[in-house]
Amino acid sequence: MFLPVSSPRGGALRAPQDPPGLLGQTVLRWLTHRATVVSAQSLTPSFRLVALRATAFGQADWANGDKVQVRATGMSFRTYTPFRLDGDTDVVHLLGYVHGAAPGAHWLSRVARGDTCDVMGPRRSVNLGGVPDSATFFGDETSIGLAAALGHAVHRHVFEANDPDEARNALGAVAPGAANAARFIGRTADDGHLAHAEALLDERAAASLHHVLSGKASSIQRLRRHLVARGAQPARIVSKVYWAPGKNGLD
């Protein structure tokens, strides 16, 4: 069930906030294009579904796993993996995870229909072209958009999450087929839950030679080592770090 959605009063367009200085504005003119928010919905308290329209989206050579970067404030951008492009309407659909107090979380929690924003991309980010149906997938809250971009192509999903039920509901809203077979593990402070993730990947890896690892840097590093130690070929492991404690700007 969707939560209530706020919209700008009177339907007026709201321009991006906190513009950068003159040099920054020049850079933005060269590197970004303006997108309009056509919808913004809260799927759960921590997940928001946002649709952006820009002519450049419909003209792009789009591939699953591509990224777009939205300016949150000043010259700070937040990166998203769109899970769907409607080429006929120039609209991309993003799923964002609201966490922490960074500018990106502030933008995501407040963005509303009718806002405009500065956007870079789409650009190549994760190469999913060679990922077969039998691949295993590991991720967390920040990876759900990537999982949805794969659609039904991957049937062996394992997620770590602060709130497994909330993460499952978010995945189910954008990729029901993936959610039905996915396993969600609650995080523990000492990362002890990753032993469970390793066991689940072992079960799912029996019929797979390909793996997609995404989300938290340290989790990816541990699970990659685990898979390689059990015979996985490094060239068949696709990794994408979205965040690490104390680090900004990862995408």
PDB file of C-alpha atoms in Angstrom:
ATOM      1  CA  MET A   1       0.000   0.000   0.000  1.00  0.00           C
ATOM      2  CA  PHE A   2       1.310   3.437  -0.911  1.00  0.00           C
ATOM      3  CA  LEU A   3       1.662   6.032   1.833  1.00  0.00           C
ATOM      4  CA  PRO A   4       0.308   9.592   1.427  1.00  0.00           C
ATOM      5  CA  VAL A   5       2.208  11.691  -1.105  1.00  0.00           C
ATOM      6  CA  SER A   6       2.829  15.412  -0.812  1.00  0.00           C
ATOM      7  CA  SER A   7       2.599  17.688  -3.863  1.00  0.00           C
ATOM      8  CA  PRO A   8       3.570  21.337  -4.333  1.00  0.00           C
ATOM      9  CA  ARG A   9       0.809  23.804  -3.575  1.00  0.00           C
ATOM     10  CA  GLY A  10      -1.143  24.946  -6.585  1.00  0.00           C
ATOM     11  CA  GLY A  11       0.792  22.538  -8.815  1.00  0.00           C
ATOM     12  CA  ALA A  12       3.510  25.169  -9.385  1.00  0.00           C
ATOM     13  CA  LEU A  13       6.931  24.013 -10.524  1.00  0.00           C
ATOM     14  CA  ARG A  14       9.590  24.094  -7.842  1.00  0.00           C
ATOM     15  CA  ALA A  15      13.087  24.684  -9.156  1.00  0.00           C
ATOM     16  CA  PRO A  16      16.153  22.897  -7.749  1.00  0.00           C
ATOM     17  CA  GLN A  17      17.214  24.270  -4.381  1.00  0.00           C
ATOM     18  CA  ASP A  18      20.585  25.641  -3.207  1.00  0.00           C
ATOM     19  CA  PRO A  19      22.089  26.623  -6.584  1.00  0.00           C
ATOM     20  CA  PRO A  20      25.902  26.531  -6.752  1.00  0.00           C
ATOM     21  CA  GLY A  21      28.130  29.531  -7.442  1.00  0.00           C
ATOM     22  CA  LEU A  22      28.844  30.954 -10.884  1.00  0.00           C
ATOM     23  CA  LEU A  23      31.484  28.348 -11.723  1.00  0.00           C
ATOM     24  CA  GLY A  24      29.209  25.560 -10.558  1.00  0.00           C
ATOM     25  CA  GLN A  25      26.325  26.918 -12.616  1.00  0.00           C
ATOM     26  CA  THR A  26      28.542  26.913 -15.701  1.00  0.00           C
ATOM     27  CA  VAL A  27      29.495  23.296 -15.058  1.00  0.00           C
ATOM     28  CA  LEU A  28      25.833  22.362 -14.613  1.00  0.00           C
ATOM     29  CA  ARG A  29      24.917  23.905 -17.959  1.00  0.00           C
ATOM     30  CA  TRP A  30      27.559  21.765 -19.659  1.00  0.00           C
ATOM     31  CA  LEU A  31      26.984  18.474 -17.848  1.00  0.00           C
ATOM     32  CA  THR A  32      23.334  18.296 -16.821  1.00  0.00           C
ATOM     33  CA  HIS A  33      19.853  18.579 -18.219  1.00  0.00           C
ATOM     34  CA  ARG A  34      16.636  19.579 -16.492  1.00  0.00           C
ATOM     35  CA  ALA A  35      14.100  16.912 -15.557  1.00  0.00           C
ATOM     36  CA  THR A  36      10.586  17.294 -14.190  1.00  0.00           C
ATOM     37  CA  VAL A  37       9.165  15.100 -11.442  1.00  0.00           C
ATOM     38  CA  VAL A  38       5.955  13.575 -12.794  1.00  0.00           C
ATOM     39  CA  SER A  39       5.213  11.509  -9.683  1.00  0.00           C
ATOM     40  CA  ALA A  40       6.630  10.812  -6.221  1.00  0.00           C
ATOM     41  CA  GLN A  41       5.175   8.087  -4.020  1.00  0.00           C
ATOM     42  CA  SER A  42       6.141   6.717  -0.622  1.00  0.00           C
ATOM     43  CA  LEU A  43       6.010   2.934  -0.855  1.00  0.00           C
ATOM     44  CA  THR A  44       7.082   2.483   2.776  1.00  0.00           C
ATOM     45  CA  PRO A  45       8.492   4.868   5.411  1.00  0.00           C
ATOM     46  CA  SER A  46      11.994   4.442   3.922  1.00  0.00           C
ATOM     47  CA  PHE A  47      11.409   3.816   0.205  1.00  0.00           C
ATOM     48  CA  ARG A  48      10.160   6.319  -2.362  1.00  0.00           C
ATOM     49  CA  LEU A  49       9.226   5.769  -5.974  1.00  0.00           C
ATOM     50  CA  VAL A  50      10.037   8.748  -8.223  1.00  0.00           C
ATOM     51  CA  ALA A  51       9.366   9.231 -11.940  1.00  0.00           C
ATOM     52  CA  LEU A  52      11.346  11.863 -13.877  1.00  0.00           C
ATOM     53  CA  ARG A  53      10.705  13.178 -17.382  1.00  0.00           C
ATOM     54  CA  ALA A  54      13.373  14.656 -19.664  1.00  0.00           C
ATOM     55  CA  THR A  55      13.762  14.644 -23.436  1.00  0.00           C
ATOM     56  CA  ALA A  56      17.290  13.287 -23.028  1.00  0.00           C
ATOM     57  CA  PHE A  57      15.943  10.103 -21.440  1.00  0.00           C
ATOM     58  CA  GLY A  58      13.992   9.138 -24.539  1.00  0.00           C
ATOM     59  CA  GLN A  59      16.979   9.903 -26.782  1.00  0.00           C
ATOM     60  CA  ALA A  60      19.459   7.855 -24.760  1.00  0.00           C
ATOM     61  CA  ASP A  61      20.959   4.521 -25.767  1.00  0.00           C
ATOM     62  CA  TRP A  62      19.579   2.856 -22.670  1.00  0.00           C
ATOM     63  CA  ALA A  63      20.752  -0.410 -21.074  1.00  0.00           C
ATOM     64  CA  ASN A  64      19.716  -2.172 -17.870  1.00  0.00           C
ATOM     65  CA  GLY A  65      22.073  -1.180 -15.067  1.00  0.00           C
ATOM     66  CA  ASP A  66      22.632   2.378 -16.326  1.00  0.00           C
ATOM     67  CA  LYS A  67      22.627   5.185 -13.759  1.00  0.00           C
ATOM     68  CA  VAL A  68      21.263   8.696 -13.495  1.00  0.00           C
ATOM     69  CA  GLN A  69      22.630  11.257 -11.046  1.00  0.00           C
ATOM     70  CA  VAL A  70      20.301  13.835  -9.517  1.00  0.00           C
ATOM     71  CA  ARG A  71      21.642  17.063  -7.995  1.00  0.00           C
ATOM     72  CA  ALA A  72      20.560  17.139  -4.358  1.00  0.00           C
ATOM     73  CA  THR A  73      22.142  20.446  -3.299  1.00  0.00           C
ATOM     74  CA  GLY A  74      25.029  22.640  -4.436  1.00  0.00           C
ATOM     75  CA  MET A  75      27.246  20.366  -6.523  1.00  0.00           C
ATOM     76  CA  SER A  76      26.254  17.243  -4.575  1.00  0.00           C
ATOM     77  CA  PHE A  77      24.625  14.497  -6.656  1.00  0.00           C
ATOM     78  CA  ARG A  78      22.917  11.285  -5.649  1.00  0.00           C
ATOM     79  CA  THR A  79      23.028   8.267  -7.952  1.00  0.00           C
ATOM     80  CA  TYR A  80      20.100   6.008  -8.811  1.00  0.00           C
ATOM     81  CA  THR A  81      19.672   2.938 -10.989  1.00  0.00           C
ATOM     82  CA  PRO A  82      16.399   3.381 -12.893  1.00  0.00           C
ATOM     83  CA  PHE A  83      14.449   0.154 -13.116  1.00  0.00           C
ATOM     84  CA  ARG A  84      12.292   1.216 -16.054  1.00  0.00           C
ATOM     85  CA  LEU A  85      12.381   3.632 -18.990  1.00  0.00           C
ATOM     86  CA  ASP A  86       9.200   4.604 -20.800  1.00  0.00           C
ATOM     87  CA  GLY A  87      10.732   5.669 -24.102  1.00  0.00           C
ATOM     88  CA  ASP A  88       7.448   6.912 -25.543  1.00  0.00           C
ATOM     89  CA  THR A  89       7.024   9.434 -22.725  1.00  0.00           C
ATOM     90  CA  ASP A  90      10.711  10.140 -21.881  1.00  0.00           C
ATOM     91  CA  VAL A  91      10.117   9.012 -18.280  1.00  0.00           C
ATOM     92  CA  VAL A  92      12.473   7.029 -16.043  1.00  0.00           C
ATOM     93  CA  HIS A  93      11.355   5.343 -12.828  1.00  0.00           C
ATOM     94  CA  LEU A  94      13.603   5.326  -9.753  1.00  0.00           C
ATOM     95  CA  LEU A  95      13.350   3.624  -6.382  1.00  0.00           C
ATOM     96  CA  GLY A  96      15.179   5.503  -3.621  1.00  0.00           C
ATOM     97  CA  TYR A  97      16.046   4.515  -0.058  1.00  0.00           C
ATOM     98  CA  VAL A  98      15.766   7.337   2.489  1.00  0.00           C
ATOM     99  CA  HIS A  99      18.407   6.942   5.186  1.00  0.00           C
ATOM    100  CA  GLY A 100      20.696   9.222   7.165  1.00  0.00           C
ATOM    101  CA  ALA A 101      20.776  13.013   7.044  1.00  0.00           C
ATOM    102  CA  ALA A 102      22.809  13.570   3.876  1.00  0.00           C
ATOM    103  CA  PRO A 103      21.583  15.972   1.169  1.00  0.00           C
ATOM    104  CA  GLY A 104      20.488  13.068  -1.005  1.00  0.00           C
ATOM    105  CA  ALA A 105      18.187  11.735   1.696  1.00  0.00           C
ATOM    106  CA  HIS A 106      16.780  15.234   2.239  1.00  0.00           C
ATOM    107  CA  TRP A 107      16.013  15.621  -1.470  1.00  0.00           C
ATOM    108  CA  LEU A 108      14.432  12.182  -1.755  1.00  0.00           C
ATOM    109  CA  SER A 109      12.219  12.629   1.298  1.00  0.00           C
ATOM    110  CA  ARG A 110      10.878  15.998   0.094  1.00  0.00           C
ATOM    111  CA  VAL A 111      10.711  15.707  -3.688  1.00  0.00           C
ATOM    112  CA  ALA A 112       7.183  16.097  -5.054  1.00  0.00           C
ATOM    113  CA  ARG A 113       5.287  16.066  -8.320  1.00  0.00           C
ATOM    114  CA  GLY A 114       5.987  19.232 -10.276  1.00  0.00           C
ATOM    115  CA  ASP A 115       9.510  19.780  -8.954  1.00  0.00           C
ATOM    116  CA  THR A 116      12.368  20.143 -11.406  1.00  0.00           C
ATOM    117  CA  CYS A 117      15.892  18.862 -10.882  1.00  0.00           C
ATOM    118  CA  ASP A 118      19.312  18.844 -12.542  1.00  0.00           C
ATOM    119  CA  VAL A 119      20.252  15.398 -13.822  1.00  0.00           C
ATOM    120  CA  MET A 120      23.322  13.756 -15.357  1.00  0.00           C
ATOM    121  CA  GLY A 121      22.921  10.649 -17.454  1.00  0.00           C
ATOM    122  CA  PRO A 122      21.880   8.059 -18.183  1.00  0.00           C
ATOM    123  CA  ARG A 123      25.394   6.666 -18.195  1.00  0.00           C
ATOM    124  CA  ARG A 124      26.878   3.192 -18.023  1.00  0.00           C
ATOM    125  CA  SER A 125      27.303   1.858 -14.503  1.00  0.00           C
ATOM    126  CA  VAL A 126      26.722  -1.891 -14.128  1.00  0.00           C
ATOM    127  CA  ASN A 127      27.100  -4.175 -17.136  1.00  0.00           C
ATOM    128  CA  LEU A 128      24.173  -6.570 -16.919  1.00  0.00           C
ATOM    129  CA  GLY A 129      24.302  -7.639 -20.545  1.00  0.00           C
ATOM    130  CA  GLY A 130      25.948 -10.979 -19.843  1.00  0.00           C
ATOM    131  CA  VAL A 131      23.961 -11.873 -16.726  1.00  0.00           C
ATOM    132  CA  PRO A 132      21.985 -15.091 -17.381  1.00  0.00           C
ATOM    133  CA  ASP A 133      18.716 -16.205 -15.811  1.00  0.00           C
ATOM    134  CA  SER A 134      20.585 -18.591 -13.528  1.00  0.00           C
ATOM    135  CA  ALA A 135      22.738 -15.897 -11.862  1.00  0.00           C
ATOM    136  CA  THR A 136      22.668 -15.260  -8.123  1.00  0.00           C
ATOM    137  CA  PHE A 137      22.101 -11.736  -6.813  1.00  0.00           C
ATOM    138  CA  PHE A 138      23.151 -10.219  -3.474  1.00  0.00           C
ATOM    139  CA  GLY A 139      22.304  -6.713  -2.349  1.00  0.00           C
ATOM    140  CA  ASP A 140      20.668  -4.491   0.244  1.00  0.00           C
ATOM    141  CA  GLU A 141      18.202  -1.594   0.390  1.00  0.00           C
ATOM    142  CA  THR A 142      20.302   0.446  -2.045  1.00  0.00           C
ATOM    143  CA  SER A 143      20.294  -2.422  -4.566  1.00  0.00           C
ATOM    144  CA  ILE A 144      16.564  -2.925  -5.019  1.00  0.00           C
ATOM    145  CA  GLY A 145      16.452  -0.651  -8.063  1.00  0.00           C
ATOM    146  CA  LEU A 146      19.213  -2.721  -9.654  1.00  0.00           C
ATOM    147  CA  ALA A 147      17.366  -5.950  -8.854  1.00  0.00           C
ATOM    148  CA  ALA A 148      14.219  -4.514 -10.428  1.00  0.00           C
ATOM    149  CA  ALA A 149      16.206  -3.471 -13.517  1.00  0.00           C
ATOM    150  CA  LEU A 150      17.086  -7.127 -13.985  1.00  0.00           C
ATOM    151  CA  GLY A 151      13.374  -7.902 -13.775  1.00  0.00           C
ATOM    152  CA  HIS A 152      12.678 -11.623 -13.797  1.00  0.00           C
ATOM    153  CA  ALA A 153      16.083 -12.458 -15.243  1.00  0.00           C
ATOM    154  CA  VAL A 154      17.496 -13.510 -11.867  1.00  0.00           C
ATOM    155  CA  HIS A 155      15.651 -15.936  -9.614  1.00  0.00           C
ATOM    156  CA  ARG A 156      18.127 -16.291  -6.764  1.00  0.00           C
ATOM    157  CA  HIS A 157      18.113 -13.050  -4.758  1.00  0.00           C
ATOM    158  CA  VAL A 158      19.569 -12.586  -1.263  1.00  0.00           C
ATOM    159  CA  PHE A 159      19.283  -9.225   0.529  1.00  0.00           C
ATOM    160  CA  GLU A 160      20.637  -7.884   3.810  1.00  0.00           C
ATOM    161  CA  ALA A 161      18.430  -5.179   5.323  1.00  0.00           C
ATOM    162  CA  ASN A 162      17.772  -3.226   8.499  1.00  0.00           C
ATOM    163  CA  ASP A 163      14.070  -4.057   8.143  1.00  0.00           C
ATOM    164  CA  PRO A 164      13.665  -7.189   6.001  1.00  0.00           C
ATOM    165  CA  ASP A 165       9.872  -6.911   5.798  1.00  0.00           C
ATOM    166  CA  GLU A 166      10.030  -3.306   4.597  1.00  0.00           C
ATOM    167  CA  ALA A 167      12.668  -4.157   1.994  1.00  0.00           C
ATOM    168  CA  ARG A 168      10.593  -7.099   0.769  1.00  0.00           C
ATOM    169  CA  ASN A 169       7.548  -4.859   0.390  1.00  0.00           C
ATOM    170  CA  ALA A 170       9.581  -2.336  -1.622  1.00  0.00           C
ATOM    171  CA  LEU A 171      10.955  -5.012  -3.947  1.00  0.00           C
ATOM    172  CA  GLY A 172       7.497  -6.509  -4.317  1.00  0.00           C
ATOM    173  CA  ALA A 173       6.108  -3.160  -5.457  1.00  0.00           C
ATOM    174  CA  VAL A 174       8.570  -2.825  -8.343  1.00  0.00           C
ATOM    175  CA  ALA A 175       9.537  -6.434  -9.148  1.00  0.00           C
ATOM    176  CA  PRO A 176       6.945  -8.916  -7.825  1.00  0.00           C
ATOM    177  CA  GLY A 177       8.573 -11.845  -9.578  1.00  0.00           C
ATOM    178  CA  ALA A 178      11.897 -11.211  -7.855  1.00  0.00           C
ATOM    179  CA  ALA A 179      10.299 -10.649  -4.439  1.00  0.00           C
ATOM    180  CA  ASN A 180       8.476 -13.976  -4.510  1.00  0.00           C
ATOM    181  CA  ALA A 181      11.716 -15.963  -4.527  1.00  0.00           C
ATOM    182  CA  ALA A 182      14.010 -13.545  -2.652  1.00  0.00           C
ATOM    183  CA  ARG A 183      15.449 -14.132   0.808  1.00  0.00           C
ATOM    184  CA  PHE A 184      15.887 -11.196   3.203  1.00  0.00           C
ATOM    185  CA  ILE A 185      18.281 -11.273   6.164  1.00  0.00           C
ATOM    186  CA  GLY A 186      18.239  -8.812   9.039  1.00  0.00           C
ATOM    187  CA  ARG A 187      21.540  -6.987   9.617  1.00  0.00           C
ATOM    188  CA  THR A 188      23.473  -7.554  12.832  1.00  0.00           C
ATOM    189  CA  ALA A 189      25.952  -5.107  14.351  1.00  0.00           C
ATOM    190  CA  ASP A 190      28.857  -7.560  14.024  1.00  0.00           C
ATOM    191  CA  ASP A 191      27.952  -8.617  10.459  1.00  0.00           C
ATOM    192  CA  GLY A 192      27.315 -12.122  11.736  1.00  0.00           C
ATOM    193  CA  HIS A 193      24.307 -12.288   9.429  1.00  0.00           C
ATOM    194  CA  LEU A 194      26.658 -12.553   6.457  1.00  0.00           C
ATOM    195  CA  ALA A 195      27.386 -16.170   7.379  1.00  0.00           C
ATOM    196  CA  HIS A 196      23.716 -16.827   6.650  1.00  0.00           C
ATOM    197  CA  ALA A 197      24.060 -14.934   3.381  1.00  0.00           C
ATOM    198  CA  GLU A 198      27.023 -17.112   2.431  1.00  0.00           C
ATOM    199  CA  ALA A 199      24.995 -20.254   3.100  1.00  0.00           C
ATOM    200  CA  LEU A 200      22.083 -18.985   1.021  1.00  0.00           C
ATOM    201  CA  LEU A 201      24.387 -18.047  -1.850  1.00  0.00           C
ATOM    202  CA  ASP A 202      25.934 -21.516  -1.668  1.00  0.00           C
ATOM    203  CA  GLU A 203      22.478 -23.061  -2.068  1.00  0.00           C
ATOM    204  CA  ARG A 204      21.637 -20.809  -4.980  1.00  0.00           C
ATOM    205  CA  ALA A 205      25.070 -20.974  -6.587  1.00  0.00           C
ATOM    206  CA  ALA A 206      24.897 -24.725  -7.126  1.00  0.00           C
ATOM    207  CA  ALA A 207      23.146 -24.182 -10.470  1.00  0.00           C
ATOM    208  CA  SER A 208      24.839 -20.903 -11.382  1.00  0.00           C
ATOM    209  CA  LEU A 209      28.196 -19.772 -12.729  1.00  0.00           C
ATOM    210  CA  HIS A 210      27.404 -16.032 -12.580  1.00  0.00           C
ATOM    211  CA  HIS A 211      26.914 -13.707  -9.615  1.00  0.00           C
ATOM    212  CA  VAL A 212      25.899 -10.074  -9.071  1.00  0.00           C
ATOM    213  CA  LEU A 213      27.040  -8.487  -5.781  1.00  0.00           C
ATOM    214  CA  SER A 214      25.902  -4.976  -4.852  1.00  0.00           C
ATOM    215  CA  GLY A 215      25.341  -2.611  -1.940  1.00  0.00           C
ATOM    216  CA  LYS A 216      27.726  -2.240   1.005  1.00  0.00           C
ATOM    217  CA  ALA A 217      31.455  -2.387   0.215  1.00  0.00           C
ATOM    218  CA  SER A 218      32.514  -4.680   3.064  1.00  0.00           C
ATOM    219  CA  SER A 219      29.662  -7.124   2.413  1.00  0.00           C
ATOM    220  CA  ILE A 220      30.605  -7.355  -1.252  1.00  0.00           C
ATOM    221  CA  GLN A 221      34.266  -7.946  -0.400  1.00  0.00           C
ATOM    222  CA  ARG A 222      33.450 -10.750   2.034  1.00  0.00           C
ATOM    223  CA  LEU A 223      30.977 -12.521  -0.246  1.00  0.00           C
ATOM    224  CA  ARG A 224      33.240 -12.191  -3.269  1.00  0.00           C
ATOM    225  CA  ARG A 225      36.073 -13.866  -1.333  1.00  0.00           C
ATOM    226  CA  HIS A 226      33.647 -16.571  -0.230  1.00  0.00           C
ATOM    227  CA  LEU A 227      32.454 -17.311  -3.757  1.00  0.00           C
ATOM    228  CA  VAL A 228      35.965 -17.356  -5.233  1.00  0.00           C
ATOM    229  CA  ALA A 229      37.146 -19.690  -2.462  1.00  0.00           C
ATOM    230  CA  ARG A 230      34.386 -22.077  -3.522  1.00  0.00           C
ATOM    231  CA  GLY A 231      35.400 -22.055  -7.143  1.00  0.00           C
ATOM    232  CA  ALA A 232      33.568 -19.106  -8.676  1.00  0.00           C
ATOM    233  CA  GLN A 233      35.426 -17.457 -11.547  1.00  0.00           C
ATOM    234  CA  PRO A 234      36.197 -13.788 -10.756  1.00  0.00           C
ATOM    235  CA  ALA A 235      35.369 -12.785 -14.341  1.00  0.00           C
ATOM    236  CA  ARG A 236      31.817 -14.020 -13.787  1.00  0.00           C
ATOM    237  CA  ILE A 237      31.232 -11.942 -10.657  1.00  0.00           C
ATOM    238  CA  VAL A 238      29.733  -8.495 -11.293  1.00  0.00           C
ATOM    239  CA  SER A 239      30.250  -6.144  -8.326  1.00  0.00           C
ATOM    240  CA  LYS A 240      28.793  -2.698  -7.673  1.00  0.00           C
ATOM    241  CA  VAL A 241      29.518  -0.760  -4.475  1.00  0.00           C
ATOM    242  CA  TYR A 242      26.788   1.740  -3.601  1.00  0.00           C
ATOM    243  CA  TRP A 243      27.965   2.764  -0.150  1.00  0.00           C
ATOM    244  CA  ALA A 244      30.433   2.314   2.702  1.00  0.00           C
ATOM    245  CA  PRO A 245      30.246   3.684   6.254  1.00  0.00           C
ATOM    246  CA  GLY A 246      31.677   7.200   6.400  1.00  0.00           C
ATOM    247  CA  LYS A 247      32.056   7.480   2.630  1.00  0.00           C
ATOM    248  CA  ASN A 248      30.196   9.909   0.378  1.00  0.00           C
ATOM    249  CA  GLY A 249      29.814  10.024  -3.375  1.00  0.00           C
ATOM    250  CA  LEU A 250      29.856   6.281  -4.048  1.00  0.00           C
ATOM    251  CA  ASP A 251      27.658   5.156  -6.933  1.00  0.00           C
TER     252      ASP A 251
END
